[in-house]
Coordinates of N, CA and C in Angstrom, one line a residue:
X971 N 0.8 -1.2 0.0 CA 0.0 0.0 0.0 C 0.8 1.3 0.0
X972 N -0.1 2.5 -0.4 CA 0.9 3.6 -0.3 C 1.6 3.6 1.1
X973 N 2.8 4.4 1.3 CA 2.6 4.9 2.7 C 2.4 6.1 3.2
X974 N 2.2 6.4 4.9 CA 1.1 7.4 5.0 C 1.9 8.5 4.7
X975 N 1.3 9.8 5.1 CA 1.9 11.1 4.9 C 3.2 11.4 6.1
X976 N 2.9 10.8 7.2 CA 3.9 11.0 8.3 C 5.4 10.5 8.1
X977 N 5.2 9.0 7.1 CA 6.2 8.6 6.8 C 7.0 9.4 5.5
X978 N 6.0 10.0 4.6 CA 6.8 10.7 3.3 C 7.5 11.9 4.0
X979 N 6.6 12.6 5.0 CA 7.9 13.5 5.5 C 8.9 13.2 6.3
X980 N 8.8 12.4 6.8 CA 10.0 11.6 7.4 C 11.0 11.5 6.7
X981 N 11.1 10.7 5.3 CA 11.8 10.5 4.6 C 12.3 12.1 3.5
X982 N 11.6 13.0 3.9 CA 12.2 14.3 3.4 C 12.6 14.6 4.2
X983 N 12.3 14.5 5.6 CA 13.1 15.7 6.6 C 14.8 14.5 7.1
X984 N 14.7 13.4 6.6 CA 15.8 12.6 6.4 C 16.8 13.5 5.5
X985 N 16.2 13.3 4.5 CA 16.9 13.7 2.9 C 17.4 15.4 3.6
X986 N 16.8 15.8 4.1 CA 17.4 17.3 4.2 C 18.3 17.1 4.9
X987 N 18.2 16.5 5.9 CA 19.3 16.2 7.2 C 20.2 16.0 6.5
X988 N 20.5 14.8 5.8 CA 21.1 14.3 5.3 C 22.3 15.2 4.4
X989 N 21.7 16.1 3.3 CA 22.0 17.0 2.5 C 23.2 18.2 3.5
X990 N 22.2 18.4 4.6 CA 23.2 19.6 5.5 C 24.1 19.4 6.0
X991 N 24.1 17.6 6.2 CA 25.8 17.2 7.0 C 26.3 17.0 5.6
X992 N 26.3 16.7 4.8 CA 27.3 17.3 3.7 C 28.0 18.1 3.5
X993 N 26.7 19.2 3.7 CA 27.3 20.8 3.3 C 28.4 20.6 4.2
X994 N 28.0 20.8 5.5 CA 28.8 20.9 6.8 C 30.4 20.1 6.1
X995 N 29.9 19.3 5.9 CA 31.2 18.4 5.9 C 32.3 19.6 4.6
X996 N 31.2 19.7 3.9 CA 32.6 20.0 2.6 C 33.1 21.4 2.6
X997 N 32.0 22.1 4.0 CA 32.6 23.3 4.5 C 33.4 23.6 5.4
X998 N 33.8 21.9 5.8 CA 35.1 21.9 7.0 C 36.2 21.4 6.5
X999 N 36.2 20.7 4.9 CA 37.2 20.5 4.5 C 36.5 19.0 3.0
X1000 N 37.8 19.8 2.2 CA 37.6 19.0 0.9 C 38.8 18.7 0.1
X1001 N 39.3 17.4 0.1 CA 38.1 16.2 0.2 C 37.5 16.1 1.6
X1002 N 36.4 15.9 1.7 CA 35.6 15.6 2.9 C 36.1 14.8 3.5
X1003 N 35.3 14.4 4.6 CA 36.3 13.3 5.5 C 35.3 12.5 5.3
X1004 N 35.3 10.8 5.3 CA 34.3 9.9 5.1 C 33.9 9.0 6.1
X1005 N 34.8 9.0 7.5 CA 34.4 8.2 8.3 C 35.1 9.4 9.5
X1006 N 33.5 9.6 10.4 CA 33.9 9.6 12.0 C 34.6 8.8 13.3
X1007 N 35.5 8.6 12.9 CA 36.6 7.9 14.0 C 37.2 8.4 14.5
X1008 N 38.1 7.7 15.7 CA 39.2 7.7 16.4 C 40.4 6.9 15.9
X1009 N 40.1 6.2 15.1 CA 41.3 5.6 13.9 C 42.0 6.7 13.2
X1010 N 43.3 6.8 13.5 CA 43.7 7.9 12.4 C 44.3 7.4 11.0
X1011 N 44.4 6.1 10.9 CA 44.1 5.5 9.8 C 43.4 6.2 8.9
X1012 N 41.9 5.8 9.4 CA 40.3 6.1 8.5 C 39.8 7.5 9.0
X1013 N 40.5 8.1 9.8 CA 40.0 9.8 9.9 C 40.6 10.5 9.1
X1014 N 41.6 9.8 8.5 CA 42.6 10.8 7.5 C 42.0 10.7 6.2
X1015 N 41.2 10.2 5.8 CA 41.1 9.2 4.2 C 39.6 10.0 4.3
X1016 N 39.5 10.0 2.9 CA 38.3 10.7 2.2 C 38.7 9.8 0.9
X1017 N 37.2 8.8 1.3 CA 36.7 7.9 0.3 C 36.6 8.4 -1.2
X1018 N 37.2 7.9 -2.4 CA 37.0 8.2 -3.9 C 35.2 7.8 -3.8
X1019 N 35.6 6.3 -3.8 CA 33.8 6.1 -3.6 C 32.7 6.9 -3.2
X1020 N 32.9 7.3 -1.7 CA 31.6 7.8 -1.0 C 31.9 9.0 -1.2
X1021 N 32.9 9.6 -1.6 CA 33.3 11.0 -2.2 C 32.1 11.5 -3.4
X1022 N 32.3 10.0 -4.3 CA 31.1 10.4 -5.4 C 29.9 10.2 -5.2
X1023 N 29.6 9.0 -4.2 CA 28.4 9.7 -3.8 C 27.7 10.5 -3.3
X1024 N 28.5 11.2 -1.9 CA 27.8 12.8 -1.3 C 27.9 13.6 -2.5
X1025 N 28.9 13.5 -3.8 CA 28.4 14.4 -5.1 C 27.0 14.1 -5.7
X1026 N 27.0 13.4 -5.9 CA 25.8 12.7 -6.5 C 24.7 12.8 -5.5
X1027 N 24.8 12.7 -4.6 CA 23.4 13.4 -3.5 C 23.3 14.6 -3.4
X1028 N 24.5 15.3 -3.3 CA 24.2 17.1 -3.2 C 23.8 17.2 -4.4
X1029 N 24.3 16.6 -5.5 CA 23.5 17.1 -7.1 C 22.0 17.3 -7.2
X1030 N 20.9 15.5 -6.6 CA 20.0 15.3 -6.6 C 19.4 16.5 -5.8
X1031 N 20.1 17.1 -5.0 CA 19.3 17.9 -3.9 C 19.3 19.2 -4.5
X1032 N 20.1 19.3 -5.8 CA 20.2 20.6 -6.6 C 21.4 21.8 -6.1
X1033 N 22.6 21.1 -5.0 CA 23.5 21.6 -4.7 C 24.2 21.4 -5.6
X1034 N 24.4 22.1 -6.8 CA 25.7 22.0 -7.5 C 26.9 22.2 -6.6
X1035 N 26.5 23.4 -6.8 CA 28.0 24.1 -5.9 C 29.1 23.4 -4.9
X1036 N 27.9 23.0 -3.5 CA 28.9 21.8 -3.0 C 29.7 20.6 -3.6
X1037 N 28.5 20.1 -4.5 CA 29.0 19.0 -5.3 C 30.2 19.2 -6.4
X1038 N 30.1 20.1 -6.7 CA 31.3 20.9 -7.6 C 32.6 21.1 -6.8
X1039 N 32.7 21.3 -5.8 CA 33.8 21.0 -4.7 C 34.7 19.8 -4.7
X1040 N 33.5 18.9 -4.4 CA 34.3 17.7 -4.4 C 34.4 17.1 -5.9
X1041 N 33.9 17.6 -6.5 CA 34.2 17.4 -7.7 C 35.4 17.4 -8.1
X1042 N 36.2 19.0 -8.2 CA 37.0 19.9 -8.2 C 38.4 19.3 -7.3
X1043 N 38.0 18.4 -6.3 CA 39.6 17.8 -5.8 C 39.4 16.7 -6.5
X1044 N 38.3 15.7 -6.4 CA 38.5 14.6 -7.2 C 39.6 15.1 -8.2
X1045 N 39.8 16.0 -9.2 CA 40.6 16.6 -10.4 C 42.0 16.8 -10.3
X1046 N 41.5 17.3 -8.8 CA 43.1 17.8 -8.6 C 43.6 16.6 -8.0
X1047 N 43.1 15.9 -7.3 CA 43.9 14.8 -6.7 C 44.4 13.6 -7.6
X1048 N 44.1 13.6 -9.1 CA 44.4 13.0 -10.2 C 45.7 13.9 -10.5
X1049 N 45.2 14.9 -10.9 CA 46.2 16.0 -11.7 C 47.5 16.2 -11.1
X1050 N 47.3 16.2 -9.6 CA 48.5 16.7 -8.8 C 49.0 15.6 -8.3
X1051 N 49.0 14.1 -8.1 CA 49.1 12.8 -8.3 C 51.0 13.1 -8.2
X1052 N 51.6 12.6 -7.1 CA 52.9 12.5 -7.3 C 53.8 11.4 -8.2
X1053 N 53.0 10.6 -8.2 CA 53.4 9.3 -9.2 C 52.7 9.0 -10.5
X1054 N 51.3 9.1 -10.5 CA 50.5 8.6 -11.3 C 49.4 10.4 -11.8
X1055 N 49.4 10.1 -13.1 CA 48.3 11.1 -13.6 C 47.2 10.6 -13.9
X1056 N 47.0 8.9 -14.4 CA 46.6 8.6 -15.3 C 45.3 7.6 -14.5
X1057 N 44.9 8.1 -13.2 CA 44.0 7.0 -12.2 C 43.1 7.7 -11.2
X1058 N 42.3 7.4 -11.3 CA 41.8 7.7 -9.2 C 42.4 6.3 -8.3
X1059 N 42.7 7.3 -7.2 CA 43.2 6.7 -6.3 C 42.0 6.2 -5.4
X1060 N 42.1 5.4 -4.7 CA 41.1 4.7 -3.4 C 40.7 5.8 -2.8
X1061 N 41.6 6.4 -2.0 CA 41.5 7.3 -1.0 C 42.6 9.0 -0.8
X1062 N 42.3 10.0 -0.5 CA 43.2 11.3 -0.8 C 43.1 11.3 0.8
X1063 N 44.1 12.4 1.0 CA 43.8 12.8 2.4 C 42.8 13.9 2.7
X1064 N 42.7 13.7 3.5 CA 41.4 14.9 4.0 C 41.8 16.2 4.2
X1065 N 41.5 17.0 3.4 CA 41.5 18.7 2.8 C 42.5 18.7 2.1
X1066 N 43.0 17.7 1.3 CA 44.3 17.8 0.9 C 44.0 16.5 -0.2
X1067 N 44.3 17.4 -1.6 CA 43.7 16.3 -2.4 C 44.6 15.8 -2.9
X1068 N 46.2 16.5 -3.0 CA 47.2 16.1 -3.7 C 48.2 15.0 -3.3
X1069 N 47.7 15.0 -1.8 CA 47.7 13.9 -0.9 C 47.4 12.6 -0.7
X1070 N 48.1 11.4 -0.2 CA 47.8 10.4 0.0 C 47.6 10.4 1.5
X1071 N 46.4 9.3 2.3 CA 45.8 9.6 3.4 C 47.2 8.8 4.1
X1072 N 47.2 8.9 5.3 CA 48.3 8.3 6.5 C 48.3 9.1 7.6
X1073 N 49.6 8.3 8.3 CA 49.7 9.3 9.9 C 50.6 8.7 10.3
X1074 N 51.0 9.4 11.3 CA 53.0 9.1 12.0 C 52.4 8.4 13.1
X1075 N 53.0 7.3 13.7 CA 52.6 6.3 14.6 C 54.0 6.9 15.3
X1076 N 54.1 7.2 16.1 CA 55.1 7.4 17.3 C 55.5 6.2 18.0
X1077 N 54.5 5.0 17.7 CA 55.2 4.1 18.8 C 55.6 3.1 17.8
X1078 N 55.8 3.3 16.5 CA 56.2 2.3 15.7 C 57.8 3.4 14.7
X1079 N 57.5 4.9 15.0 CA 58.4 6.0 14.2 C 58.1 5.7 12.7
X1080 N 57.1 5.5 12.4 CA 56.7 5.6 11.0 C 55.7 6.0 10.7
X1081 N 56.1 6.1 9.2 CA 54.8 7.1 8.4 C 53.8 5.8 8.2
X1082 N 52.8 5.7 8.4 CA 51.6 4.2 7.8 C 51.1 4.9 6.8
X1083 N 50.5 4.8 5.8 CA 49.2 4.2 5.3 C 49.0 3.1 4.9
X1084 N 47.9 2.7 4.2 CA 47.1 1.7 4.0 C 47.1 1.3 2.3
X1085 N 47.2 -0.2 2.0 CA 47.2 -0.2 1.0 C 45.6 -0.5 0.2
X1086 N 44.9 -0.7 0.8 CA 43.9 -0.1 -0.1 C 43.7 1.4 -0.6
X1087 N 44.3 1.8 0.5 CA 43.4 3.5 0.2 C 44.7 3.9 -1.0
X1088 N 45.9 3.6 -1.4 CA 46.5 4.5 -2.1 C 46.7 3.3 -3.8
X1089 N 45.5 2.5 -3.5 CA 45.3 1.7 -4.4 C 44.5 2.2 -5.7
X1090 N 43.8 1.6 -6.5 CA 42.9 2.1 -7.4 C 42.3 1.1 -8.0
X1091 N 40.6 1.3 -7.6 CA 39.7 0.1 -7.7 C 38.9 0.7 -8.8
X1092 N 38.3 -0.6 -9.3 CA 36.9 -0.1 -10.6 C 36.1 0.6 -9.9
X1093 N 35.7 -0.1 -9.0 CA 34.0 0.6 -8.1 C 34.7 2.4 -7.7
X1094 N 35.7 2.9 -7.7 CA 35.6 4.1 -7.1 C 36.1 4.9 -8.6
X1095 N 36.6 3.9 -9.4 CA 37.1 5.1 -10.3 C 35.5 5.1 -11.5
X1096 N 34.8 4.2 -11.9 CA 34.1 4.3 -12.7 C 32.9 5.0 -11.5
X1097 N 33.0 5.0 -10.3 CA 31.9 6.3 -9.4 C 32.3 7.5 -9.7
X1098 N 33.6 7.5 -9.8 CA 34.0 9.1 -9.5 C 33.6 9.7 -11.0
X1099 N 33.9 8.6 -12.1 CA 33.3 9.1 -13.7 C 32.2 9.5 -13.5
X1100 N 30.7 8.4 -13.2 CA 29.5 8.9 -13.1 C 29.3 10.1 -12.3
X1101 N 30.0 10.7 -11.0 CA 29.3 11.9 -10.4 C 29.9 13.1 -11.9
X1102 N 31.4 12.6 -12.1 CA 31.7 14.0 -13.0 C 30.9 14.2 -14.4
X1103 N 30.9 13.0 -14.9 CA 29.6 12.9 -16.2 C 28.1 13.4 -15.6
X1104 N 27.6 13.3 -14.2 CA 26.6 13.5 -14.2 C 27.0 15.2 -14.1
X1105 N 27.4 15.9 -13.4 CA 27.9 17.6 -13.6 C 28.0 18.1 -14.9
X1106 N 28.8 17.0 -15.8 CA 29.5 17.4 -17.0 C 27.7 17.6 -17.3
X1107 N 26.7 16.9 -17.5 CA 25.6 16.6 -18.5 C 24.7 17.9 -18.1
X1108 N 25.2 18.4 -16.9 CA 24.1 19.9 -16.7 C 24.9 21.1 -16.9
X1109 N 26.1 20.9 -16.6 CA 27.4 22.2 -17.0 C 28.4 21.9 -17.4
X1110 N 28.6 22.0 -18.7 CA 29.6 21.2 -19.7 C 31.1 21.6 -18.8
X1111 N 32.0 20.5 -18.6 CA 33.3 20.6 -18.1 C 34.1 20.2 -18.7
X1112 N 35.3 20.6 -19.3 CA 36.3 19.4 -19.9 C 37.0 19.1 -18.9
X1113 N 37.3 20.0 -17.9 CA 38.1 18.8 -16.9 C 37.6 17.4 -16.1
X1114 N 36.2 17.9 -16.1 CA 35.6 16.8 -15.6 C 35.2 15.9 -16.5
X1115 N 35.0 15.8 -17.7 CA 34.9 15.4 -18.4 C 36.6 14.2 -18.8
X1116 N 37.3 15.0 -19.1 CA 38.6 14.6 -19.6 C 39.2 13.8 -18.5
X1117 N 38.8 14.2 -16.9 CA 39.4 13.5 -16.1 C 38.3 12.1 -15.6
X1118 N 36.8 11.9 -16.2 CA 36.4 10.7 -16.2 C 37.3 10.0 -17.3
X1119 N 37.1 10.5 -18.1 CA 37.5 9.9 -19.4 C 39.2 8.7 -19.2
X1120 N 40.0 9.6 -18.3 CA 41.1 9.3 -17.9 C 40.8 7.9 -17.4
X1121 N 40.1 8.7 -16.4 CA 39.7 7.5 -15.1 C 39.3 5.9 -15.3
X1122 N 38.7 6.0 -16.4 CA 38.1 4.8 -17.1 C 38.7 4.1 -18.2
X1123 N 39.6 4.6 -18.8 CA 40.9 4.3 -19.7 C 41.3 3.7 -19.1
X1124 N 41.9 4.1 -17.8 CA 42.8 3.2 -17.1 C 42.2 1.9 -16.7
X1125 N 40.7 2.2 -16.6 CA 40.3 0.5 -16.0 C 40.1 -0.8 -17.4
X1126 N 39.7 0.1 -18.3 CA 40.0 -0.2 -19.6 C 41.5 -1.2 -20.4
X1127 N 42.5 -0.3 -19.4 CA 43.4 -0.8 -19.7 C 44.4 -1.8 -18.9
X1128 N 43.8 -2.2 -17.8 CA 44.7 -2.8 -16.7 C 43.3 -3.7 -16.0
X1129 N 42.1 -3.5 -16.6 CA 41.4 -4.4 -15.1 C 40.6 -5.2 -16.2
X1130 N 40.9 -5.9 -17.5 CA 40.3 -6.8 -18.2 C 41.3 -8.1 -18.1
X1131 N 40.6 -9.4 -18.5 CA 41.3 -10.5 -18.8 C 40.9 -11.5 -19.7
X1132 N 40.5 -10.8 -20.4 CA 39.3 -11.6 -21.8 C 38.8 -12.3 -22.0
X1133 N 37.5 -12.4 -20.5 CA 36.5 -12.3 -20.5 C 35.9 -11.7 -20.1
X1134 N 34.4 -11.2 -20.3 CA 33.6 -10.1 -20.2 C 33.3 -9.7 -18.9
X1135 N 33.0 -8.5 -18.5 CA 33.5 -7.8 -17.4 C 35.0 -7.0 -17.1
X1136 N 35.0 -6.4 -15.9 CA 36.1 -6.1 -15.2 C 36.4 -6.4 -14.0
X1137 N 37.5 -6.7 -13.5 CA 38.3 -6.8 -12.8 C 38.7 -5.9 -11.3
X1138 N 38.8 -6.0 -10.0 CA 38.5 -5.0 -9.3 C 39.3 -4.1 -9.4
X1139 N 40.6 -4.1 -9.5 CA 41.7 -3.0 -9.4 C 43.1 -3.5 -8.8
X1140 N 43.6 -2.7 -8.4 CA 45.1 -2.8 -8.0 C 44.6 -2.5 -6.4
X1141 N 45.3 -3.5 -5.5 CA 46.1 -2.4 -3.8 C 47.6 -2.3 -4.0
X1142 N 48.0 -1.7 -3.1 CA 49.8 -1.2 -2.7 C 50.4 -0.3 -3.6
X1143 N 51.5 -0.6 -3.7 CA 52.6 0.8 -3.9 C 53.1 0.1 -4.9
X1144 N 52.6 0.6 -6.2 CA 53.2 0.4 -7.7 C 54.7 0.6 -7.6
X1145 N 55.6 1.6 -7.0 CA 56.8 2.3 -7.0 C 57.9 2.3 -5.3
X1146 N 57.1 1.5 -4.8 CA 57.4 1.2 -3.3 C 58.9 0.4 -3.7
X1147 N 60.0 0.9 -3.0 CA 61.3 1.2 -3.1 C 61.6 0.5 -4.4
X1148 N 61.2 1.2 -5.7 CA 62.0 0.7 -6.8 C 61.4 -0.1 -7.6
X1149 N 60.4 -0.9 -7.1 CA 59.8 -1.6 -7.6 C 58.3 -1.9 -7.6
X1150 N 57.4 -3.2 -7.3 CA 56.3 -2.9 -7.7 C 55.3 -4.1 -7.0
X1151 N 54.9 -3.1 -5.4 CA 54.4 -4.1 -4.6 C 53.1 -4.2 -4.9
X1152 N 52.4 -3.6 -5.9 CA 50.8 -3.7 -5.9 C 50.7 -4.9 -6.5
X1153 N 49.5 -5.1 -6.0 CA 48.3 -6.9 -5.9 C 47.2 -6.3 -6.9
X1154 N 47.1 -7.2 -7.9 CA 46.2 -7.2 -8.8 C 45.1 -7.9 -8.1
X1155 N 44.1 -7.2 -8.0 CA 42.7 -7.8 -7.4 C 41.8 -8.5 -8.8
X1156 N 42.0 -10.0 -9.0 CA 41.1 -10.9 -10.2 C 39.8 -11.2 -9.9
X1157 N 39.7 -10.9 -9.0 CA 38.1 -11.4 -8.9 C 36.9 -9.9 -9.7
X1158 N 36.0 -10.3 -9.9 CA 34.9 -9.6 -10.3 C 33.8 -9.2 -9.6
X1159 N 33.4 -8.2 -9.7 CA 32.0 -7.3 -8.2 C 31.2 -7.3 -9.2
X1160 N 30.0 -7.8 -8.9 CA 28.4 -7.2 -9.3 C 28.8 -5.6 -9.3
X1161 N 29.0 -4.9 -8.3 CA 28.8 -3.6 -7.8 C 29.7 -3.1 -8.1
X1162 N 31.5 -3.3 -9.3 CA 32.1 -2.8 -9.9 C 31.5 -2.8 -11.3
X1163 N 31.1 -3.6 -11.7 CA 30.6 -3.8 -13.5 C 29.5 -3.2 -13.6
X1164 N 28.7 -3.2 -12.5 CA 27.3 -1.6 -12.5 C 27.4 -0.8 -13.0
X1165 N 28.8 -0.3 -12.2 CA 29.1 1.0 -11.9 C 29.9 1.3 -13.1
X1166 N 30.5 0.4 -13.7 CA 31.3 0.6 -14.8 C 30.6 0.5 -16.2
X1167 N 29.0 -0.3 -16.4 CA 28.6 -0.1 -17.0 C 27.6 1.2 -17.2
X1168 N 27.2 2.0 -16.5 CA 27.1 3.5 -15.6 C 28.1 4.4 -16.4
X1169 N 29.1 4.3 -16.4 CA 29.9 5.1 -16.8 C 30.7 5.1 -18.4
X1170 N 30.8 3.9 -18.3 CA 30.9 3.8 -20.1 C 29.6 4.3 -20.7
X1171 N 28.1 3.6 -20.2 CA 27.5 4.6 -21.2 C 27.0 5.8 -21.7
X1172 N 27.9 6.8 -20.4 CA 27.5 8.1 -20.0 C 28.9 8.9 -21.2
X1173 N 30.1 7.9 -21.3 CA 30.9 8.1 -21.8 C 30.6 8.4 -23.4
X1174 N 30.0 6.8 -23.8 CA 29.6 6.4 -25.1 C 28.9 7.6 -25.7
X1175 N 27.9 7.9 -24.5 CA 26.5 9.2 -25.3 C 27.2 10.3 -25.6
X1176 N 28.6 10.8 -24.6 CA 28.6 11.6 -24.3 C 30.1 12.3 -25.9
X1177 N 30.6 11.2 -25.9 CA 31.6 11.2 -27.1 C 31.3 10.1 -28.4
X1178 N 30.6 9.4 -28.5 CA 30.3 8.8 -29.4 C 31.1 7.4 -29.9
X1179 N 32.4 7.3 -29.0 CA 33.1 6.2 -29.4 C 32.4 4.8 -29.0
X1180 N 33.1 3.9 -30.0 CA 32.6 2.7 -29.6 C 32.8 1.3 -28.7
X1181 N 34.8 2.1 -28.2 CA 34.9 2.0 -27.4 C 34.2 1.5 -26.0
X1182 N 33.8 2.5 -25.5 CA 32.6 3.1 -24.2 C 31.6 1.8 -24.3
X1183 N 31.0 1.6 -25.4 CA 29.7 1.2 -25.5 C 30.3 -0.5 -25.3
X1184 N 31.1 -1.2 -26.4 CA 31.4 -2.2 -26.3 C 32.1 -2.8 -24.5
X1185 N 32.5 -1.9 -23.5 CA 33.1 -1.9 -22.5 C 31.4 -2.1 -21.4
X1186 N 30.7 -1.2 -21.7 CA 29.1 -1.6 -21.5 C 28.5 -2.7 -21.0
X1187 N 28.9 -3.0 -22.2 CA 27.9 -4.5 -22.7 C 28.8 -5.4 -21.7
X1188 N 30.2 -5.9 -22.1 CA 31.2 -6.3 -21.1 C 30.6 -6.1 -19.8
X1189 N 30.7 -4.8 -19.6 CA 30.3 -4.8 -18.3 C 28.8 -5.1 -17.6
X1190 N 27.8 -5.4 -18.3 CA 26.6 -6.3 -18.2 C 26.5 -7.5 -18.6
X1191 N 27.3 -8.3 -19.5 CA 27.4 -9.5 -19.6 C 28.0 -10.4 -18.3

């Protein structure tokens, strides 16, 4: 049955709530921070994933502007990338996009991070395509545009094994002393090939190659 009226406002005055701790968030710093802890691990790290989706929810709510924020490091945190141009990373640090997330452990005298977060997965980089394609489709951007485009090349190019679908991504340190500790993740996600068939088509409409489309289908097969 429908449900009643008490419950539809419920579920709006959710959605607003919801929309304001965003704001809040991306007005205390961006990239936002993604998880409230006491881990300084995961207090440092601002999710690529959940990055694109508070984009994608301030969008729905008609906040460009915020959403354009995090839009706007997503870009930079590509662009200004000390090793790599050519990827989204897992995770940036928090206010600091150029940044990889970590923190100095005093009782160990070392710098930590984490090798998922300075990794690069399908599920965050074909998310971070769809929030910027979805911006690109109301206010044309070539950065954001050019930097999905990036983002998805590279999964294009490193996360197939010829058969259809993709591949999760990479963890560790491609360049970690000299050489090359990153773990190719072989297994396959429902919830990567979604997301990546999400974004190739946004690509395909959006540039016409056939590319995009044939990567699609892949990614729904």
């Amino acid at each position: 049955g429908r449900p009643a009226a008490g419950a539809e406002g419920g579920h709006e005055q959710a959605k607003a709530a919801a929309a304001e701790y965003l704001k809040k968030a991306v007005a205390k710093n961006c990239p936002i921070q993604t998880y409230e802890t006491d881990d300084p691990l995961i207090s440092t790290a601002s999710y690529t994933y959940e990055s694109a989706l508070a984009a994608l929810a301030l969008m729905s709510e008609g906040d460009d502007e915020d959403a354009a924020k995090i839009l706007d490091a997503m870009v930079a945190g590509m662009k200004e990338d000390s090793e790599f141009k050519d990827r989204f990373r897992n995770a940036h640090m928090v206010g600091k996009a150029k940044d990889l997330p970590g923190y100095w452990n005093n009782d160990m005298g070392q710098w930590l991070q984490d090798a998922y977060q300075v990794g690069t997965g399908t599920k965050s980089s074909a998310a971070a395509a769809v929030a910027l394609l979805t911006y690109h489709a109301a206010h044309p951007n070539s950065d954001y545009l050019d930097t999905a485009r990036t983002g998805i090349d590279w999964v294009l190019d490193n996360c197939q094994d010829g058969n259809p679908g993709f591949t999760a991504g990479y963890i560790g340190w491609p360049n970690a002393a000299g050489g090359d500790a990153s773990t190719k993740m072989t297994y396959k996600a429902t919830t990567d090939n979604l997301w990546m068939a999400a974004a190739c088509r946004m690509l395909a409409e959006v540039t016409g190659f056939g590319t995009y489309s044939e990567a699609e289908a892949s990614a729904l097969k």
